[in-house]
XYZ file of C-alpha atoms in Angstrom:
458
model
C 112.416 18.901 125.599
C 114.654 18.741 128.498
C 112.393 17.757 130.763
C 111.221 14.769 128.952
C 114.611 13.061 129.148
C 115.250 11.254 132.082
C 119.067 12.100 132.255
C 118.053 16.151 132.051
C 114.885 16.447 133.793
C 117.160 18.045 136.833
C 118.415 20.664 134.890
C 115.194 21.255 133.375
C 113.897 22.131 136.633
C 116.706 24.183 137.655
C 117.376 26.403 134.758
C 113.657 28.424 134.885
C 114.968 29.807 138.589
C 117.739 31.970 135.937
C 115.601 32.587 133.414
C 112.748 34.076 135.320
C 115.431 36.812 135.625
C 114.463 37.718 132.311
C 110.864 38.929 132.090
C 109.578 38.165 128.957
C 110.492 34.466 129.440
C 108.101 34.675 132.886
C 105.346 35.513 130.355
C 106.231 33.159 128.181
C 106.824 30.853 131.205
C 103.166 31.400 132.050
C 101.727 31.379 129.094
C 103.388 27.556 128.242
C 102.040 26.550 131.640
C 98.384 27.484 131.393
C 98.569 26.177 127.613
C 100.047 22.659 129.940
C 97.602 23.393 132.401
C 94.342 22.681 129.818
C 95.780 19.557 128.953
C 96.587 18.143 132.492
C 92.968 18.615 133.463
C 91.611 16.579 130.885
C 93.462 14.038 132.445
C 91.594 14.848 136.055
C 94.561 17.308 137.331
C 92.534 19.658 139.904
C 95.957 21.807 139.987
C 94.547 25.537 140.034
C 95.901 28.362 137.704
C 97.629 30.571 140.678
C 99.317 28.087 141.698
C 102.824 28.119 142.153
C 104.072 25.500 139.731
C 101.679 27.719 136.628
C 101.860 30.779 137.045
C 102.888 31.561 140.804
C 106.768 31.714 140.379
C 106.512 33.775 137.332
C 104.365 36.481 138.970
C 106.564 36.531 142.121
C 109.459 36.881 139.952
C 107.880 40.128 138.071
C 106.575 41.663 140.644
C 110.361 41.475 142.057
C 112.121 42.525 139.157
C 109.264 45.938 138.247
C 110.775 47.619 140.788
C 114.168 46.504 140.681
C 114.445 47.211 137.015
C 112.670 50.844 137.100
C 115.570 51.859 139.535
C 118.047 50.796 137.367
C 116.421 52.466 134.481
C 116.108 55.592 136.461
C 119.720 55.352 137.546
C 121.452 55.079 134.125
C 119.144 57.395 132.880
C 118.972 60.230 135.285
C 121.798 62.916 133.562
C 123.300 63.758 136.569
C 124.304 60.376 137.493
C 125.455 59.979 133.866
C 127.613 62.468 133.888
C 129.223 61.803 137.382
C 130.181 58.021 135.810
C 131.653 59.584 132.876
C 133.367 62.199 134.940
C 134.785 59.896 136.787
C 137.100 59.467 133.617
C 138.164 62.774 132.758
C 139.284 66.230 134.811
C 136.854 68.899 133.752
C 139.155 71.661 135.066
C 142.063 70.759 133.515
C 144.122 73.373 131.648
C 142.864 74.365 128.375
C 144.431 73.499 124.958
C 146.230 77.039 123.294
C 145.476 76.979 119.599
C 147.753 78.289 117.928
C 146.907 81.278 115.021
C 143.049 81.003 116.992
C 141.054 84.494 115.715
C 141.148 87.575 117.320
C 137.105 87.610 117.848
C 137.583 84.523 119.311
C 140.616 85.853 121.466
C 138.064 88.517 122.222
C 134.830 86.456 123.112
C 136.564 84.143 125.422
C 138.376 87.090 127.243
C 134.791 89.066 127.572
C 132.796 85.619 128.597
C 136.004 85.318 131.174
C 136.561 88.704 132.968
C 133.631 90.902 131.958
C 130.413 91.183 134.355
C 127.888 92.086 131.236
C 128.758 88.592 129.991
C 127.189 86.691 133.193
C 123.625 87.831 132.221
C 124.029 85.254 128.700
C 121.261 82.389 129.111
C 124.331 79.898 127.227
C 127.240 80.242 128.856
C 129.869 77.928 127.232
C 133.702 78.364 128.999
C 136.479 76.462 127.263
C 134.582 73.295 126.020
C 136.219 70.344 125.180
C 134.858 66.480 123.977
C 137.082 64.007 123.347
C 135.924 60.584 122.567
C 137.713 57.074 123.882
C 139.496 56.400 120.941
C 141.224 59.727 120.551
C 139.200 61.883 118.380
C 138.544 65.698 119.736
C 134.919 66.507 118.486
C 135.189 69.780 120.253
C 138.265 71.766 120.946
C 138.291 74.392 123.606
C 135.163 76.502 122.627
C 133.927 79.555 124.224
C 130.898 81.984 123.413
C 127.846 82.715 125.136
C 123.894 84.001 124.179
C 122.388 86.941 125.104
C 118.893 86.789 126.359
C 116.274 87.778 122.947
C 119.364 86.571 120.823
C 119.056 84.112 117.895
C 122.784 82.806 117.950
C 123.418 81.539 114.093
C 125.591 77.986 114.823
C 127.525 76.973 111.502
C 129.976 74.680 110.487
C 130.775 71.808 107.789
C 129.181 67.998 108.404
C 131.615 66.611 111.204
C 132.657 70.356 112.384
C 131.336 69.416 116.120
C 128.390 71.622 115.987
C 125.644 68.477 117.182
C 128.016 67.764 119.708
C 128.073 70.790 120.981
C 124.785 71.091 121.395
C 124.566 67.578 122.554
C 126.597 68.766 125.781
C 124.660 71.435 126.175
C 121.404 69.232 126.615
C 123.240 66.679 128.879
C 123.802 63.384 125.999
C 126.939 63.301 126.551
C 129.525 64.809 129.271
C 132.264 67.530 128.101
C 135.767 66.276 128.555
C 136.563 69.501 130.289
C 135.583 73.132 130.536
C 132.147 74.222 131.880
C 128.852 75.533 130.275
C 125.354 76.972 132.341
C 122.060 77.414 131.231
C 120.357 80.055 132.710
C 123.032 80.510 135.205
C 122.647 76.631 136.157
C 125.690 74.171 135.558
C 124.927 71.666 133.677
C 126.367 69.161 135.517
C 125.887 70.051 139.022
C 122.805 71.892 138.832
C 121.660 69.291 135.770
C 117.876 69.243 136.537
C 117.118 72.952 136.577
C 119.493 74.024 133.743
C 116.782 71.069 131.647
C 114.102 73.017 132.789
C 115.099 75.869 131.250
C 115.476 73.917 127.744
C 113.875 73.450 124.485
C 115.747 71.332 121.859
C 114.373 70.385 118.675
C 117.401 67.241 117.046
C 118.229 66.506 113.461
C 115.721 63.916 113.504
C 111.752 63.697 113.690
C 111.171 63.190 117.425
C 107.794 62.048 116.675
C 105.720 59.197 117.633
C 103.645 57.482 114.564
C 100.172 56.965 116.092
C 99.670 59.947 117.699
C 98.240 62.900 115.906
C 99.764 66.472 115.934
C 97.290 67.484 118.473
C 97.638 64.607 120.948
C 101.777 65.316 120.693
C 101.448 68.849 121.730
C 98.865 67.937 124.874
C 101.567 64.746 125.569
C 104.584 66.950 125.944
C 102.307 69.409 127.524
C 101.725 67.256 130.480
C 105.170 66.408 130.428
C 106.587 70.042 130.719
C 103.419 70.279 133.807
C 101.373 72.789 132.180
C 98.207 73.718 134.004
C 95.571 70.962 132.781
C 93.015 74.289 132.391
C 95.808 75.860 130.292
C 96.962 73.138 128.299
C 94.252 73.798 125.070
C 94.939 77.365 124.829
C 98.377 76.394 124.630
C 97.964 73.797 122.113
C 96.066 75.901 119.857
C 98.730 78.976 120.074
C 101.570 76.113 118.837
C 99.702 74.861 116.406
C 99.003 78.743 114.874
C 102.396 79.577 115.515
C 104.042 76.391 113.373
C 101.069 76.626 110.897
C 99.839 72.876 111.805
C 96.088 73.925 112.922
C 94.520 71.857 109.271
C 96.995 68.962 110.273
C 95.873 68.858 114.102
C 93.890 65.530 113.679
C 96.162 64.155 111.584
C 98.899 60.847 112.511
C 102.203 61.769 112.812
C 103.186 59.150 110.344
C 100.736 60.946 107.653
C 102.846 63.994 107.759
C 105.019 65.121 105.044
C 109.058 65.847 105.899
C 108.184 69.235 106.358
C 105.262 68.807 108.780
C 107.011 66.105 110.935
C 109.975 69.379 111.149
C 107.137 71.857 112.464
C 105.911 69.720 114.817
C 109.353 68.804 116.319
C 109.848 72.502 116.334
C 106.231 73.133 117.682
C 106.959 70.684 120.764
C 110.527 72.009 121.622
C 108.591 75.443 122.063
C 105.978 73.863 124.359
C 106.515 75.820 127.764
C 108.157 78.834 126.856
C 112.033 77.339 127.334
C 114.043 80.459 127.764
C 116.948 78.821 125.856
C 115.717 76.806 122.559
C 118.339 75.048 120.783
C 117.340 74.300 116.926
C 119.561 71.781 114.955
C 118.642 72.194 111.091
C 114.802 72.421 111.642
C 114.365 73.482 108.373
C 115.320 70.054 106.386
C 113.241 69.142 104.239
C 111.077 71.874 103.923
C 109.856 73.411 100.708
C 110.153 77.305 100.468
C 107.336 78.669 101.679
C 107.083 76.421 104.774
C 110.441 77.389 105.747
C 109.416 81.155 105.666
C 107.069 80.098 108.215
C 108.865 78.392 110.019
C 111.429 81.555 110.395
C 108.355 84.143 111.275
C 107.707 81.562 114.278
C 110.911 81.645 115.496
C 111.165 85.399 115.389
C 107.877 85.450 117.583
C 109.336 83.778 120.123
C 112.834 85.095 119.952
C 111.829 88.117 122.002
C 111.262 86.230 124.939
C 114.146 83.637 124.859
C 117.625 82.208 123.398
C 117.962 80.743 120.288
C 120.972 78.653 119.534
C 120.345 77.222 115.640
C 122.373 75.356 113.708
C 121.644 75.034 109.362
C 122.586 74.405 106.491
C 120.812 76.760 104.713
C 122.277 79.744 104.917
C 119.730 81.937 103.906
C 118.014 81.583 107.043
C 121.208 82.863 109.226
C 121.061 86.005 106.919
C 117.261 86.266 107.791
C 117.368 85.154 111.155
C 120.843 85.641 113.454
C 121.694 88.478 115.320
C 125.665 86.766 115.592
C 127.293 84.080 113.919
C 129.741 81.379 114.861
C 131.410 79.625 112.286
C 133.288 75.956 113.579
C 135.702 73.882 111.552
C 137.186 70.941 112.953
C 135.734 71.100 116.760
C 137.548 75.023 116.980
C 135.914 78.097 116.563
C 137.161 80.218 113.261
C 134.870 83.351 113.942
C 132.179 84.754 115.935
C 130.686 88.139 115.482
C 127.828 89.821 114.174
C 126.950 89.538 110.457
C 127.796 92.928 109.023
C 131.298 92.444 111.019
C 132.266 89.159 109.782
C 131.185 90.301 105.839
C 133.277 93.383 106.717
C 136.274 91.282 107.973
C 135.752 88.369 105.321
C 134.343 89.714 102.500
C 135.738 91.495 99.470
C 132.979 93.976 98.436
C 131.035 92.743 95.822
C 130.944 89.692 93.722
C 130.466 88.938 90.313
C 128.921 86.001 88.873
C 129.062 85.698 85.049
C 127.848 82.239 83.022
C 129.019 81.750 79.439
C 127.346 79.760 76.579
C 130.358 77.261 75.988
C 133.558 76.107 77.618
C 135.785 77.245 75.027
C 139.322 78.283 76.308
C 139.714 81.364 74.613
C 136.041 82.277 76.118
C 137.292 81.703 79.575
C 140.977 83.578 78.322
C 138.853 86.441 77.570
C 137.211 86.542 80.430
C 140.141 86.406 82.729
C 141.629 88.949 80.326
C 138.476 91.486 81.014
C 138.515 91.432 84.720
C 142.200 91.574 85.344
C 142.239 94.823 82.806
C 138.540 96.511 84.248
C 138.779 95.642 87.913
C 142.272 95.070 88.421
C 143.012 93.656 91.737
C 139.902 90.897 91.176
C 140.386 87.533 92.143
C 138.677 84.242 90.377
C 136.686 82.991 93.432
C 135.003 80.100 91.694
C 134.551 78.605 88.515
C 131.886 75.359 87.986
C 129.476 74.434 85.253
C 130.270 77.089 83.085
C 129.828 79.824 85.644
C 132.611 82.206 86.947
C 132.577 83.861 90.426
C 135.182 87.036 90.717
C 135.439 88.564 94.085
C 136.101 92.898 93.393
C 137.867 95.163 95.533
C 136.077 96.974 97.994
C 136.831 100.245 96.038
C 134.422 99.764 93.507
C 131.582 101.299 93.039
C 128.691 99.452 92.398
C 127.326 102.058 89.277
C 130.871 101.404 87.787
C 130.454 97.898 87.845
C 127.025 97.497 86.339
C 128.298 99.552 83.492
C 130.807 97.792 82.334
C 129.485 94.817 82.479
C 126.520 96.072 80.548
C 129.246 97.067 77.918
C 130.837 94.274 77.481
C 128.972 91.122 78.592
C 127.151 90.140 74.933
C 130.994 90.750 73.650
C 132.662 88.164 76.514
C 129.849 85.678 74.976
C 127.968 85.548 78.670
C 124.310 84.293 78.910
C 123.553 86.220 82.000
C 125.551 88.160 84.875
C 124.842 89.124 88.760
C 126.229 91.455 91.514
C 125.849 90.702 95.021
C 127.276 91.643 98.258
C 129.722 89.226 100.209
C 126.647 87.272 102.126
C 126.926 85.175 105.596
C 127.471 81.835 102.666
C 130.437 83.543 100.451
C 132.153 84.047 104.044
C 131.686 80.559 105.611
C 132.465 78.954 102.366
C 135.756 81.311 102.218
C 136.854 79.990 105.706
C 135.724 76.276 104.996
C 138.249 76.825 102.268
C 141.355 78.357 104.217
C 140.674 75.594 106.840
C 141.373 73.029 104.100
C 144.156 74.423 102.471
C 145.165 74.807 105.686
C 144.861 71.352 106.489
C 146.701 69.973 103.419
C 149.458 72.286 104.341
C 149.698 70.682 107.707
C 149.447 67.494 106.070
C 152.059 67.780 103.638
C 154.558 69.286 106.302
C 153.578 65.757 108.292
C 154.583 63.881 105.153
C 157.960 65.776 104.415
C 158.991 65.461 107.808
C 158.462 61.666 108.083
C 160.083 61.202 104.770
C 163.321 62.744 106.407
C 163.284 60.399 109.491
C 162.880 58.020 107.179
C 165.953 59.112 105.406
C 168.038 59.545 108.198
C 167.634 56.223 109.503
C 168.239 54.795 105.613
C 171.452 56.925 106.156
């Protein structure tokens, strides 16, 4: 339209020399001009399509910019000059935050990952880890633990705790703050490219592409991870068996069920034999019996490798981890191995009664019956009609199913368990602490402006 008036024809011709920066507008450019072109030689125009008035300037132009714009890609992309921008902002060997009232395992772990030589053998190696974000919030606060090689390392911690983060730093997304980390004994900043060789990472979301079938992903990321081409089908068929996808090999990606779409994220992060494999909830979504699957695979391969995983069910910790770490608010509040932290946790056993109403003097009653048969008990939970007593340690378990039996139709209860204190009990235990804690801290925030506030009033 420009170019028809007279009084903007100029700029008409002028702006296409900026726009061409642009490459979709030098197809669209040359597109409009052979369209212009068809008309023109109806009209006896002998002006040829290469020309540099059709489509000339717009090819130059791309053919300029390919290049040009594949460095710049390659620059912003490539981790290692990622993380030296970011760097650029913060001191990674600046002097770690002391937290106060910080566990003794933790104490521990940090001093053996520190000074001890049987430590520098761990394929994670995470030293005093920090992320803070622009705007002030710490994601991660001064973390330290490392993985054994043939380990499965259980990650846990409440939505927001830091754990994805964490792990995020560890595959190069983001930069830490400050403090260091290795993977296989490479830094991950200065020795970025090998310590991502040495990686398999399966995210919290399906990493898969729609059109291509579960076969097609596998020999993709195959090539990618340069796997022999004679070597690549043998491969391909060992994943698939392994993540139970060999009936769902021809099938699109965007066909798959939740669960599926998890196995095959998991079945590509395995591609290559990482010797570190980081899992981040790879489990969502799946029904039962694909998840027990799913954990049989990843004890086949956990012989030969790391495993850092991260979950929120439970369940598969208890099946799965040889240690646990449990994070609350960026910081580490444990780390040890499961029959240690239910030791150091856990009460003994629990009891779980549910009643048939929620009359008072039923729940009375109940209260009434522990405090006088297992004196020292403690009301753990109570929800939906269902009471959760945690018992001394003292008691024996034959003592406790006897009573119960005794009295339970009397107490008006529908049904009763005993269990151990499991991995679940103890992180929901510290979850808890944490936010009492919290509201403590909060409160003592509120009290003490209220008496500034005062004292100025005054």
């Amino acid at each position: 339209m420009l170019s028809v008036v007279q009084s903007t024809k100029n700029v008409a011709d002028k702006l296409p020399w900026f726009f061409r920066v642009v490459p979709s507008f030098c197809v669209g450019e040359g597109i409009s001009n052979l369209a212009t072109l068809r008309i023109e030689e109806s009209l006896g125009t002998t002006k040829t399509p290469w020309s540099m008035s059709v489509v000339g300037w717009p090819c130059v132009y791309m053919a300029i910019e390919v290049p040009i714009y594949i460095f710049i890609t390659l620059f912003i992309d490539y981790p290692g000059r990622r993380q030296h921008a970011e760097q650029s902002f913060h001191n990674p060997d600046s002097e770690p935050e002391i937290i106060e009232g910080e566990d003794e395992d933790v104490v521990a772990e940090r001093n053996s990952m520190l000074h001890s030589s049987e430590r520098q053998g761990d394929l994670v190696q995470v030293l005093n880890l920090r992320k803070e974000y622009s705007n002030g919030k710490v994601a991660v606060r001064n973390i330290t633990f490392g993985v054994h090689p043939g380990e499965v390392f259980g990650f846990l911690g409440t939505n927001g705790a830091g754990k994805t983060t964490t792990i995020s730093i560890l595959c190069q997304e983001f930069s830490p703050t400050s403090g260091h980390a290795s993977i296989c004994g490479n830094d991950i900043e200065t020795d970025s490219r090998e310590a991502l060789r040495c990686i398999g990472y399966c995210p919290q979301f399906d990493a898969c592409l729609d059109l291509l079938t579960v076969e097609e992903h596998l020999e993709l990321y195959a090539g990618v991870r340069a796997i022999a081409y004679e070597s690549r089908t043998r491969t391909v068929r060992e994943l698939l068996s392994l993540c139970e996808l060999t009936s769902y090999k021809d099938t699109l990606a965007r066909e798959l069920s939740g669960g599926n779409r998890r196995k095959l994220s998991v079945a590509v992060c395995l591609i290559g034999g990482p010797r570190v494999v980081f899992l981040d909830e790879p489990s969502a979504g799946m029904d039962p019996v694909a998840r027990r699957g799913l954990w049989t695979a990843i004890e086949t391969v956990s012989d030969n490798c790391a495993i850092v995983l991260t979950t929120h069910h439970l369940e598969e910790v208890e099946a799965l981890a040889h240690r646990v770490a449990i994070m609350v608010d960026g910081t580490l509040r444990c780390i040890g191995n499961k029959t240690h932290l239910k030791k150091k946790f856990g009460t003994g056993f629990e009891v779980t009664i549910r009643i048939r109403s929620d009359d008072e003097e039923v729940k009375e009653a109940i209260q009434r019956f522990f405090e006088a048969k297992f004196p020292g008990s403690s009301l753990r939970e109570y929800r939906a009609r269902r009471f959760t007593y945690a018992l001394p340690g003292s008691m024996k378990l034959s003592r406790i199913f006897k009573l119960m039996e005794e009295n339970a139709s009397e107490l008006g209860a529908t049904d009763y368990s005993v269990s151990q204190t499991s991995i679940e009990q103890v992180f929901l235990q510290i979850s808890d602490e944490a936010e009492r804690q919290h509201e403590e801290e909060e409160a003592e925030r509120l009290a003490s402006t209220e008496k500034r506030c005062c004292a100025c009033c005054c």
